[in-house]
XYZ file of N, CA and C in Angstrom:
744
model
N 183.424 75.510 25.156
C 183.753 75.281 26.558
C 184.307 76.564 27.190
N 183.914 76.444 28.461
C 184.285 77.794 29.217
C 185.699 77.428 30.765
N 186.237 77.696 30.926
C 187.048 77.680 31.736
C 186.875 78.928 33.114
N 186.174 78.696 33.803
C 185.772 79.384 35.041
C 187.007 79.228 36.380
N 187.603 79.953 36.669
C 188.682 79.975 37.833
C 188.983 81.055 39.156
N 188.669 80.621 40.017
C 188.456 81.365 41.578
C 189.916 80.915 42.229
N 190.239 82.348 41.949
C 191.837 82.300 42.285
C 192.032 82.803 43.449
N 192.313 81.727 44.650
C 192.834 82.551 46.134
C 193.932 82.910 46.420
N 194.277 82.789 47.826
C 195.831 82.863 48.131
C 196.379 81.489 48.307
N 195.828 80.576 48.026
C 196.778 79.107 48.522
C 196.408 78.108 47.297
N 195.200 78.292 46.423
C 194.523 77.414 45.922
C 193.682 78.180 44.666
N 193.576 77.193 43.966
C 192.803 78.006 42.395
C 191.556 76.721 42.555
N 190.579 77.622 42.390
C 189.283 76.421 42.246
C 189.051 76.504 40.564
N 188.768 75.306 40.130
C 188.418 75.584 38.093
C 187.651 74.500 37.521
N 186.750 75.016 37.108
C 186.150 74.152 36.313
C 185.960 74.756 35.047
N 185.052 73.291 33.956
C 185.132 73.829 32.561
C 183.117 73.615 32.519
N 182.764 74.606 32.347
C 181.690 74.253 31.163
C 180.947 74.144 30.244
N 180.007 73.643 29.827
C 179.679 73.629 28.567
C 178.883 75.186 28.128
N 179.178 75.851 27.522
C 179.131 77.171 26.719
C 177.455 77.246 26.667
N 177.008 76.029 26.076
C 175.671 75.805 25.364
C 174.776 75.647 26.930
N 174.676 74.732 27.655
C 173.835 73.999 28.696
C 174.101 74.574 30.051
N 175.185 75.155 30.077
C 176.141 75.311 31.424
C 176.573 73.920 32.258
N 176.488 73.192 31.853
C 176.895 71.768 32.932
C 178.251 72.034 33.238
N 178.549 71.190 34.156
C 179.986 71.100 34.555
C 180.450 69.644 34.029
N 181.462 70.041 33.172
C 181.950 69.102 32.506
C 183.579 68.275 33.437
N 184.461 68.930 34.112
C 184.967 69.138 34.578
C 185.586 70.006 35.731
N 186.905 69.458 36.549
C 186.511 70.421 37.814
C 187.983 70.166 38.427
N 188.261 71.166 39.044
C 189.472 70.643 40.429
C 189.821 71.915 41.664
N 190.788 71.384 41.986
C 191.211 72.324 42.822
C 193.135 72.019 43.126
N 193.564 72.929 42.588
C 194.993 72.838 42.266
C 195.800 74.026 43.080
N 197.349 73.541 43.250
C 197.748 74.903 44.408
C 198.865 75.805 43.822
N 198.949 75.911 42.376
C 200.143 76.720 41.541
C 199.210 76.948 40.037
N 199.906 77.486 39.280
C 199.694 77.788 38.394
C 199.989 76.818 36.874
N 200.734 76.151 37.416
C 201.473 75.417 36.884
C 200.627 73.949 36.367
N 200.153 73.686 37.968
C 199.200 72.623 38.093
C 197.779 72.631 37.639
N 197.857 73.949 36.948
C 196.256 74.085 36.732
C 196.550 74.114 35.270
N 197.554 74.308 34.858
C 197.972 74.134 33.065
C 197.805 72.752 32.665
N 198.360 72.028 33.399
C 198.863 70.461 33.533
C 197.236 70.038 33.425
N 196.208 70.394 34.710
C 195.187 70.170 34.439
C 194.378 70.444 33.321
N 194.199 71.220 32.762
C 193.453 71.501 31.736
C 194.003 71.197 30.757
N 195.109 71.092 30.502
C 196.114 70.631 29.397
C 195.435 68.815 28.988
N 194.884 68.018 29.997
C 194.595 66.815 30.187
C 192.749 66.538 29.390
N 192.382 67.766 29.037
C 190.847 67.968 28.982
C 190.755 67.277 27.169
N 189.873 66.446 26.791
C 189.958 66.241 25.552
C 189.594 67.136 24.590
N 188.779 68.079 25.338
C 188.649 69.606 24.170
C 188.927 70.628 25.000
N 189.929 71.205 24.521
C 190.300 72.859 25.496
C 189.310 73.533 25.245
N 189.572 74.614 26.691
C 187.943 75.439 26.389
C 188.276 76.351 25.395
N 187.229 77.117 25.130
C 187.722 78.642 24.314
C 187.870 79.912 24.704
N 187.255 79.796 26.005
C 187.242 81.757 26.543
C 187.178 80.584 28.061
N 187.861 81.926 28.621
C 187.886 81.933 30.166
C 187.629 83.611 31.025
N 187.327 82.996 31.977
C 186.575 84.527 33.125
C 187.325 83.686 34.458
N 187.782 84.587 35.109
C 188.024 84.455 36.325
C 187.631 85.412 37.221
N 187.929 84.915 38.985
C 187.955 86.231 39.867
C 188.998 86.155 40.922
N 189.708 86.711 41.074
C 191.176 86.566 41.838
C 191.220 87.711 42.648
N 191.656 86.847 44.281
C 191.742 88.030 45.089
C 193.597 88.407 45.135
N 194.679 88.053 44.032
C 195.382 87.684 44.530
C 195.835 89.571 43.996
N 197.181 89.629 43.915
C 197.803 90.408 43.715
C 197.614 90.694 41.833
N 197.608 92.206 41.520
C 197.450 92.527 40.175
C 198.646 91.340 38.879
N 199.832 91.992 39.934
C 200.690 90.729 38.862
C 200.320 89.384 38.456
N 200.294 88.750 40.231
C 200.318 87.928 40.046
C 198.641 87.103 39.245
N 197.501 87.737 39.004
C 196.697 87.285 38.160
C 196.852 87.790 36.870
N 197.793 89.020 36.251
C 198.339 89.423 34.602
C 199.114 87.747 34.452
N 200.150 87.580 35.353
C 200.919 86.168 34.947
C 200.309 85.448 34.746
N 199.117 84.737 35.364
C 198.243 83.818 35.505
C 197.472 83.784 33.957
N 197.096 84.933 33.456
C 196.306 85.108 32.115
C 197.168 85.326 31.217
N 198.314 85.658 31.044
C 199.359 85.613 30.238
C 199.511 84.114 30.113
N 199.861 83.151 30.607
C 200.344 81.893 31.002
C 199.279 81.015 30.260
N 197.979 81.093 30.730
C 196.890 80.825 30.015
C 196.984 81.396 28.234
N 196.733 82.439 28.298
C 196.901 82.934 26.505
C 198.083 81.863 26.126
N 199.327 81.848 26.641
C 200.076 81.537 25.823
C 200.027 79.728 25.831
N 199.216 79.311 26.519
C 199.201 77.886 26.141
C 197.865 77.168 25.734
N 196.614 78.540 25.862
C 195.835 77.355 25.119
C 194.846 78.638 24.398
N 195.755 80.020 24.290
C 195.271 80.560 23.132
C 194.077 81.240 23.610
N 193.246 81.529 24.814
C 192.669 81.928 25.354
C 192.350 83.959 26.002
N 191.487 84.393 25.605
C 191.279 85.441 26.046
C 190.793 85.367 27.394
N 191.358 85.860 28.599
C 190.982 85.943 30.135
C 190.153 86.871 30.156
N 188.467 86.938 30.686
C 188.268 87.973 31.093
C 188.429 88.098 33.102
N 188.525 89.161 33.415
C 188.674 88.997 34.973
C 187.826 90.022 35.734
N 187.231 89.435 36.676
C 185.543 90.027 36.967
C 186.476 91.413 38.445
N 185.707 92.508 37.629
C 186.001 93.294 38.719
C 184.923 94.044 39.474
N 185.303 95.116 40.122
C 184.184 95.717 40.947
C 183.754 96.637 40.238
N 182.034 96.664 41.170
C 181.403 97.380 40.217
C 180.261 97.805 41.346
N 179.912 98.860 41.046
C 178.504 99.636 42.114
C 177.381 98.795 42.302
N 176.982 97.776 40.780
C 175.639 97.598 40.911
C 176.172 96.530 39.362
N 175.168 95.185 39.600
C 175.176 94.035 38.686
C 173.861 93.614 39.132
N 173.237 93.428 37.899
C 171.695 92.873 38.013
C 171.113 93.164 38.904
N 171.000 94.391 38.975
C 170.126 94.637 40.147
C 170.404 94.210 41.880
N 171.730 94.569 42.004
C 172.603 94.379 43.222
C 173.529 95.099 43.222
N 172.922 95.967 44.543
C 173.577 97.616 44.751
C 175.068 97.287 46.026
N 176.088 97.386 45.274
C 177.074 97.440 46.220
C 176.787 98.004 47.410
N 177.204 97.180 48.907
C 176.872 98.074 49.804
C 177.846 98.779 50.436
N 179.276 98.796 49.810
C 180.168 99.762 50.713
C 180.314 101.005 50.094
N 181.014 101.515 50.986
C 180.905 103.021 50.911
C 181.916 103.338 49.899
N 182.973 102.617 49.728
C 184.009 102.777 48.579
C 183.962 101.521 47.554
N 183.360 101.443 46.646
C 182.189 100.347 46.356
C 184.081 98.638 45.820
N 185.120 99.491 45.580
C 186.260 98.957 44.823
C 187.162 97.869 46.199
N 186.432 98.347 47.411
C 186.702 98.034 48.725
C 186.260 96.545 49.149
N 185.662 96.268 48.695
C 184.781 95.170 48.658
C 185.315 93.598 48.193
N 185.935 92.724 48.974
C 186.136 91.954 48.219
C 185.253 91.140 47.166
N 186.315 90.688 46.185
C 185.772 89.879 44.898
C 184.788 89.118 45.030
N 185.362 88.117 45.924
C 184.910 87.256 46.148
C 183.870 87.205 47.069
N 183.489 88.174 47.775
C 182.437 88.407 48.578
C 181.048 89.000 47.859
N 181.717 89.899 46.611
C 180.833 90.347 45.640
C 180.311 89.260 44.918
N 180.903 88.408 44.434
C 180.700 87.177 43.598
C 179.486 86.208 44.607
N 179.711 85.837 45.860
C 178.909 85.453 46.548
C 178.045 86.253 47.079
N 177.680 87.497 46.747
C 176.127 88.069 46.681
C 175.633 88.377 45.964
N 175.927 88.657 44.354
C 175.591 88.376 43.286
C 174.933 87.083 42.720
N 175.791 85.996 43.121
C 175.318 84.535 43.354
C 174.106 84.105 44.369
N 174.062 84.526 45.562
C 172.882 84.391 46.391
C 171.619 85.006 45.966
N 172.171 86.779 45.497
C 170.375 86.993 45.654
C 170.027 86.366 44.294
N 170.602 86.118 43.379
C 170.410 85.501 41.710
C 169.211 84.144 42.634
N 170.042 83.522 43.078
C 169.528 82.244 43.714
C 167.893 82.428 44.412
N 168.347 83.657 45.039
C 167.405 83.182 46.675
C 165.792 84.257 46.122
N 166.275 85.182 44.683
C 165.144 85.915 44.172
C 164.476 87.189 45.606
N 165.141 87.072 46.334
C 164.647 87.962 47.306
C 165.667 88.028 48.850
N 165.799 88.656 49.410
C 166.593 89.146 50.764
C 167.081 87.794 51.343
N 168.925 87.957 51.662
C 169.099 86.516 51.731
C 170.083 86.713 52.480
N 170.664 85.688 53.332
C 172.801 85.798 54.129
C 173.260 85.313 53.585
N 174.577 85.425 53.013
C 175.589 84.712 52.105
C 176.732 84.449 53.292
N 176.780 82.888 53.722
C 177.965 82.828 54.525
C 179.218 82.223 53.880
N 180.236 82.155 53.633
C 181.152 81.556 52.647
C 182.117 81.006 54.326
N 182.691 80.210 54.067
C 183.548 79.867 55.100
C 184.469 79.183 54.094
N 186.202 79.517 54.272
C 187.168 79.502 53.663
C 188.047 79.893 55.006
N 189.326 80.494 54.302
C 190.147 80.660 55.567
C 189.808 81.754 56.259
N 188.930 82.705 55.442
C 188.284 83.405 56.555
C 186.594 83.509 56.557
N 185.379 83.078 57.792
C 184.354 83.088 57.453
C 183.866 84.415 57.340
N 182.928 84.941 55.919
C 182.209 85.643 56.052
C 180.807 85.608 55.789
N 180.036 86.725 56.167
C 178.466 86.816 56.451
C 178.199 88.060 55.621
N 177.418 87.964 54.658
C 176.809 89.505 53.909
C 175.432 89.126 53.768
N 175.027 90.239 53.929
C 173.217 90.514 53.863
C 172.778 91.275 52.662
N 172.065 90.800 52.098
C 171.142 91.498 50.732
C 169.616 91.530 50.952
N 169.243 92.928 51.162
C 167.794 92.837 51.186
C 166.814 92.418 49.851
N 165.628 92.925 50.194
C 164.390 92.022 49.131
C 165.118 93.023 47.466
N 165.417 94.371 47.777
C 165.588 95.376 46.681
C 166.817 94.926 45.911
N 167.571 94.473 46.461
C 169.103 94.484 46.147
C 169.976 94.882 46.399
N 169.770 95.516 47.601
C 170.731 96.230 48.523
C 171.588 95.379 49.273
N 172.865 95.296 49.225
C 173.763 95.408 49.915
C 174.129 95.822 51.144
N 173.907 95.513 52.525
C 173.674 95.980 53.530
C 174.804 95.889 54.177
N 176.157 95.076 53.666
C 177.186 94.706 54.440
C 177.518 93.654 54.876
N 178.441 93.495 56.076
C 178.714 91.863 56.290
C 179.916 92.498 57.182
N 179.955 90.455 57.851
C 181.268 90.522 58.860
C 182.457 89.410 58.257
N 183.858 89.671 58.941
C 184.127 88.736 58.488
C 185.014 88.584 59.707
N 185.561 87.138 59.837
C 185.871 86.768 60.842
C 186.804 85.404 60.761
N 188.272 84.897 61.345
C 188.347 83.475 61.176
C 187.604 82.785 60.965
N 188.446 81.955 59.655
C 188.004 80.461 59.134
C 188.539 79.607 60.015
N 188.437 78.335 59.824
C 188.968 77.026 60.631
C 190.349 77.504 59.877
N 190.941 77.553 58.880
C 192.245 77.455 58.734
C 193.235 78.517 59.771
N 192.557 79.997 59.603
C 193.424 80.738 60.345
C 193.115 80.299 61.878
N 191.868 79.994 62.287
C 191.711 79.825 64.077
C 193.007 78.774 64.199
N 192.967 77.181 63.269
C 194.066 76.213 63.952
C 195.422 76.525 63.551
N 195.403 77.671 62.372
C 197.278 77.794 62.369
C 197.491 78.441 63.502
N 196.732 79.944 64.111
C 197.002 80.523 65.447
C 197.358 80.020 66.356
N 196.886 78.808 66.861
C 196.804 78.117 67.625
C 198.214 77.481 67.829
N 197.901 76.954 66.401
C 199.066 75.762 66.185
C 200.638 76.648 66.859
N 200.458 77.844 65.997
C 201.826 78.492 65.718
C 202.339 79.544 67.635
N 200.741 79.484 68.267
C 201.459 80.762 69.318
C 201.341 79.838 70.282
N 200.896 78.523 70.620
C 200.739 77.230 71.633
C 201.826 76.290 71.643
N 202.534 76.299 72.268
C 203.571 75.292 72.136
C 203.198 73.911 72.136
N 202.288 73.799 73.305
C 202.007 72.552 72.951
C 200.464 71.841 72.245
N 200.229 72.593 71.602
C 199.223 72.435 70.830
C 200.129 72.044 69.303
N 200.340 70.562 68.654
C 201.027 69.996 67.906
C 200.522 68.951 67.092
N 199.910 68.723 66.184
C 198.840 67.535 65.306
C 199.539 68.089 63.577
N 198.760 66.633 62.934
C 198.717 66.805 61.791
C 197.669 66.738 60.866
N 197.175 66.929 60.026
C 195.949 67.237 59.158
C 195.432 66.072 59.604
N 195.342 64.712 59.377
C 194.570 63.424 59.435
C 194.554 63.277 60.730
N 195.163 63.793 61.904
C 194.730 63.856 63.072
C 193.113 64.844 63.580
N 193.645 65.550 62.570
C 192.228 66.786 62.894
C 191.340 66.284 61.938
N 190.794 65.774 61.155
C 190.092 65.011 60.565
C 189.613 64.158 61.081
N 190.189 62.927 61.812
C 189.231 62.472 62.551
C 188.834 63.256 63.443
N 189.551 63.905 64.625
C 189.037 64.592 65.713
C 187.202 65.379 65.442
N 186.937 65.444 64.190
C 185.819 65.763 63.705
C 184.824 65.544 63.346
N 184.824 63.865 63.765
C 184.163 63.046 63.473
C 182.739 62.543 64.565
N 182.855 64.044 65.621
C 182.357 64.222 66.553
C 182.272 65.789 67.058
N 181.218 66.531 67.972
C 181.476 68.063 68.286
C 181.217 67.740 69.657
N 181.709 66.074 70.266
C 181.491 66.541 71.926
C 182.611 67.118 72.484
N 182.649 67.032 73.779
C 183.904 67.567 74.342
C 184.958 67.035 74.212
N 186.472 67.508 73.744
C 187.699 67.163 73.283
C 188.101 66.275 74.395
N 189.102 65.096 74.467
C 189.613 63.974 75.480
C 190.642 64.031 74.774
N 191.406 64.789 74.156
C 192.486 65.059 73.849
C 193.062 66.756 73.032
N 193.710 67.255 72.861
C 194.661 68.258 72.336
C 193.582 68.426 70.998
N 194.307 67.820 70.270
C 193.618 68.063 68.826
C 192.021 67.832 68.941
N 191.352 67.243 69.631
C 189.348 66.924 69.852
C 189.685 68.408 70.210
N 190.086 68.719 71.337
C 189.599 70.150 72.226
C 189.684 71.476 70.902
N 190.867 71.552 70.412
C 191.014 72.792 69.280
C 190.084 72.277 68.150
N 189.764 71.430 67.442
C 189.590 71.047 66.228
C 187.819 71.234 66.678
N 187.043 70.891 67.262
C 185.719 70.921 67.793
C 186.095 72.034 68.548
N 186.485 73.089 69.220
C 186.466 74.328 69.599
C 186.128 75.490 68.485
N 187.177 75.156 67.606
C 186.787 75.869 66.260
C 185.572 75.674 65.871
N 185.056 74.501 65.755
C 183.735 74.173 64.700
C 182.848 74.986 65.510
N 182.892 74.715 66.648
C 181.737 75.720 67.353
C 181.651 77.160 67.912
N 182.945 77.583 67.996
C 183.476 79.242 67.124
C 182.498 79.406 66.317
N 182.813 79.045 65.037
C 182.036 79.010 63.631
C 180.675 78.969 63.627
N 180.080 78.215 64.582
C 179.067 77.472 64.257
C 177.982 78.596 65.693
N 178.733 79.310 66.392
C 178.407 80.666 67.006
C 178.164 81.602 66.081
N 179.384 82.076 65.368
C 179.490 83.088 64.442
C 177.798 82.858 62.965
N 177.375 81.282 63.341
C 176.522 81.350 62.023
C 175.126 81.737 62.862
N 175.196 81.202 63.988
C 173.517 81.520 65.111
C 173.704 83.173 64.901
N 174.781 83.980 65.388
C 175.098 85.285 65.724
C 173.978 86.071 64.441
N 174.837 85.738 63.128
C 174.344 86.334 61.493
C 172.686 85.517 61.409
N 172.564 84.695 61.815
C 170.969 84.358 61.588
C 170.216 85.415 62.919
N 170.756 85.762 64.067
C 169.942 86.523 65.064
C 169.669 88.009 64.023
N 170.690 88.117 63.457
C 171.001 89.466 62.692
C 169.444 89.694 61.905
N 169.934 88.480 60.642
C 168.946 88.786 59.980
C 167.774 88.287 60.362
N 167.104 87.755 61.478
C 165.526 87.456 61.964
C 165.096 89.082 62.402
N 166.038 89.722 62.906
C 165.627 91.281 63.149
C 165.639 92.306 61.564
N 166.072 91.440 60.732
C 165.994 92.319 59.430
C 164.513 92.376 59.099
N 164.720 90.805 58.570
C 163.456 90.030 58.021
C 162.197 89.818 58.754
N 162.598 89.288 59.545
C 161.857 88.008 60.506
C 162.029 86.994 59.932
N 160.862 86.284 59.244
C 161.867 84.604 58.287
C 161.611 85.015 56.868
N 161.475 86.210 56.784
C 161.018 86.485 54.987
C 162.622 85.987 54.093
N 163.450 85.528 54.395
C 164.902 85.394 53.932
C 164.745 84.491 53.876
N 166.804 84.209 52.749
C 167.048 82.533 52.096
C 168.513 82.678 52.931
N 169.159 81.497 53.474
C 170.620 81.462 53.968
C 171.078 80.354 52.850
N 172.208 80.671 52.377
C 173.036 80.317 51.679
C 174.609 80.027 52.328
N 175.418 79.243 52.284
C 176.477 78.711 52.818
C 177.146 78.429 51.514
N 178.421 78.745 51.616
C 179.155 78.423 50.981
C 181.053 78.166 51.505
N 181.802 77.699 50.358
C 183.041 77.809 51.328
C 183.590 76.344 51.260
N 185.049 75.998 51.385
C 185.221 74.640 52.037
C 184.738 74.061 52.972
N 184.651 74.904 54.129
C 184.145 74.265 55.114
C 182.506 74.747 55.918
N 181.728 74.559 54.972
C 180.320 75.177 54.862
C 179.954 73.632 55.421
N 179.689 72.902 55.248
C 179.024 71.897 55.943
C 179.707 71.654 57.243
N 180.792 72.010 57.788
C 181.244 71.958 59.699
C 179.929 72.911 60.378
N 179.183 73.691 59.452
C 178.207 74.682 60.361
C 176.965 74.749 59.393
N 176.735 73.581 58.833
C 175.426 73.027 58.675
C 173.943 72.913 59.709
N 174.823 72.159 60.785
C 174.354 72.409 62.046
C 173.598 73.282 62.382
N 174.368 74.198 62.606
C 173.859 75.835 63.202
C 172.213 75.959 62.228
N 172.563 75.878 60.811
C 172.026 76.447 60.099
C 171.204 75.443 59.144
N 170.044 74.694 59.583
C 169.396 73.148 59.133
C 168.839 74.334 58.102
N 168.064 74.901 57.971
C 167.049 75.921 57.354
C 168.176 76.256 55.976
N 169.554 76.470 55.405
C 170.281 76.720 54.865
C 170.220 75.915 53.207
N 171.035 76.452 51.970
C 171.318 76.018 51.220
C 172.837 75.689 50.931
N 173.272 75.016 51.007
C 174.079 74.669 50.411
C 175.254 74.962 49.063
N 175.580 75.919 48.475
C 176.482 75.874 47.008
C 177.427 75.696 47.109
N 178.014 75.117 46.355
C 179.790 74.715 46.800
C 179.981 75.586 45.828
N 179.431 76.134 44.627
C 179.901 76.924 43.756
C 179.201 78.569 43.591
N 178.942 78.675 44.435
C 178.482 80.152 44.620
C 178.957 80.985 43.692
N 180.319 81.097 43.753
C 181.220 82.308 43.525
C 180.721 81.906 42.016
N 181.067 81.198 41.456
C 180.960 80.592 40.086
C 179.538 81.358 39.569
N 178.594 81.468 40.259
C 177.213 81.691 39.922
C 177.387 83.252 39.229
N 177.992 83.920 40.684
C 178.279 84.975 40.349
C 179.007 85.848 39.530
N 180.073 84.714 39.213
C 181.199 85.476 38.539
C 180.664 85.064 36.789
N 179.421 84.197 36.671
C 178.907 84.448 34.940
C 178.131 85.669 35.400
N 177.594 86.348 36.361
C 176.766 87.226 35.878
C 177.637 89.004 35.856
N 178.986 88.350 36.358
C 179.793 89.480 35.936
C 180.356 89.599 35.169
N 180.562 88.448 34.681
C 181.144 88.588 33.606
C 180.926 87.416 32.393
N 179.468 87.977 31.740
C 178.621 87.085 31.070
C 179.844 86.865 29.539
N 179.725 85.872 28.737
C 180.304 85.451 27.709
C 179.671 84.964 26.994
N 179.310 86.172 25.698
C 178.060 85.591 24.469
C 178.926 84.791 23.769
């Protein structure tokens, strides 16, 4: 068993799988370190090797793999940057510049899409990267997620005031808001859901339709919409982060 973990700033995504088949045997999403011991601690066979990719701070992912070794005996490997993986040419200019996790989701796409593709991830912040037919790396934007657009909001609007299950339903629709939370909560989605037409105008002038769009992210299906022609991975990063860091 393998223990796979996408370590953010608020949240650890982890699953376990099978070494032999790759299935996903298990899975969560936990918000400490602590809670993700507890979790796996619960598994009827601990895995044996683990790989992660963490955008967090150097310490704080040494603690994280220390913590791990010392409770289930585990060697961490942790996926870093690199110019070029399977034939996918970093596209920045300082190649170490690049987030992880953005690398991980274009590593993961063109693996997927076999030829020139957009990788949109939407999390707390959405981004857009382009990989041509070669493997080039062409770049990307990045821009508010739904989390940072409604804390802004929340935090510099006085009277802009809701709670999570308020904005949840409010979403249950993208017409025009008839209240506070409809107006911000569907304002955002279609922010987003701009920002995904914007990156598809992009790449029809790359390509024309010779491309694959890929979505990924928590909130990858709020801008489904935009993007009917799209795939779907909830586990992108995951894709990517075995081919960085493969485990014979």
């Amino acid at each position: 068993m393998i223990l796979e973990l996408d370590c953010g700033n608020s949240f650890i995504k982890w699953r376990v799988i099978n070494a032999t088949e790759g299935a996903v045997v298990a899975g969560g999403i936990v918000d400490s370190d602590q809670a993700l011991v507890a979790a796996v601690a619960t598994l009827p066979e601990a895995p044996r090797r683990c790989r992660l990719v963490s955008v967090r701070s150097e310490e704080e992912t040494a603690s994280l793999s220390a913590r791990l070794a010392q409770h289930f005996a585990l060697d961490v490997v942790v996926a870093q940057s690199a110019r070029e993986v399977s034939g996918v040419r970093n596209g920045y200019d300082d190649y170490q510049r690049l987030g992880l996790d953005r690398w991980l989701a274009v590593l993961g796409g063109f693996h997927l899409a076999h030829g020139a593709c957009l990788v949109m991830d939407f999390g707390t912040a959405a981004k857009a990267d382009f990989v041509a037919a070669d493997g080039e790396h062409l770049g990307g934007f990045i821009c508010p997620g739904m989390p940072l657009m409604r804390s802004q909001l929340r935090t510099h609007t006085r009277r802009i005031r809701y709670d999570d299950a308020s904005a949840e339903r409010a979403l249950s629709s993208l017409a025009p808001g008839r209240s506070t939370v409809e107006a911000v909560e569907r304002g955002c989605v279609h922010m987003l859901q701009g920002f995904v037409r914007s990156q598809l105008e992009h790449a029809h002038e790359l390509w024309g339709e010779n491309f694959t769009v890929l979505l990924t992210g928590g909130d990858a299906l709020l801008v489904q919409q935009a993007a009917p022609q799209a795939r779907v991975v909830p586990d992108l990063v995951f894709v990517g982060l075995a081919m960085a860091c493969p485990l014979d």
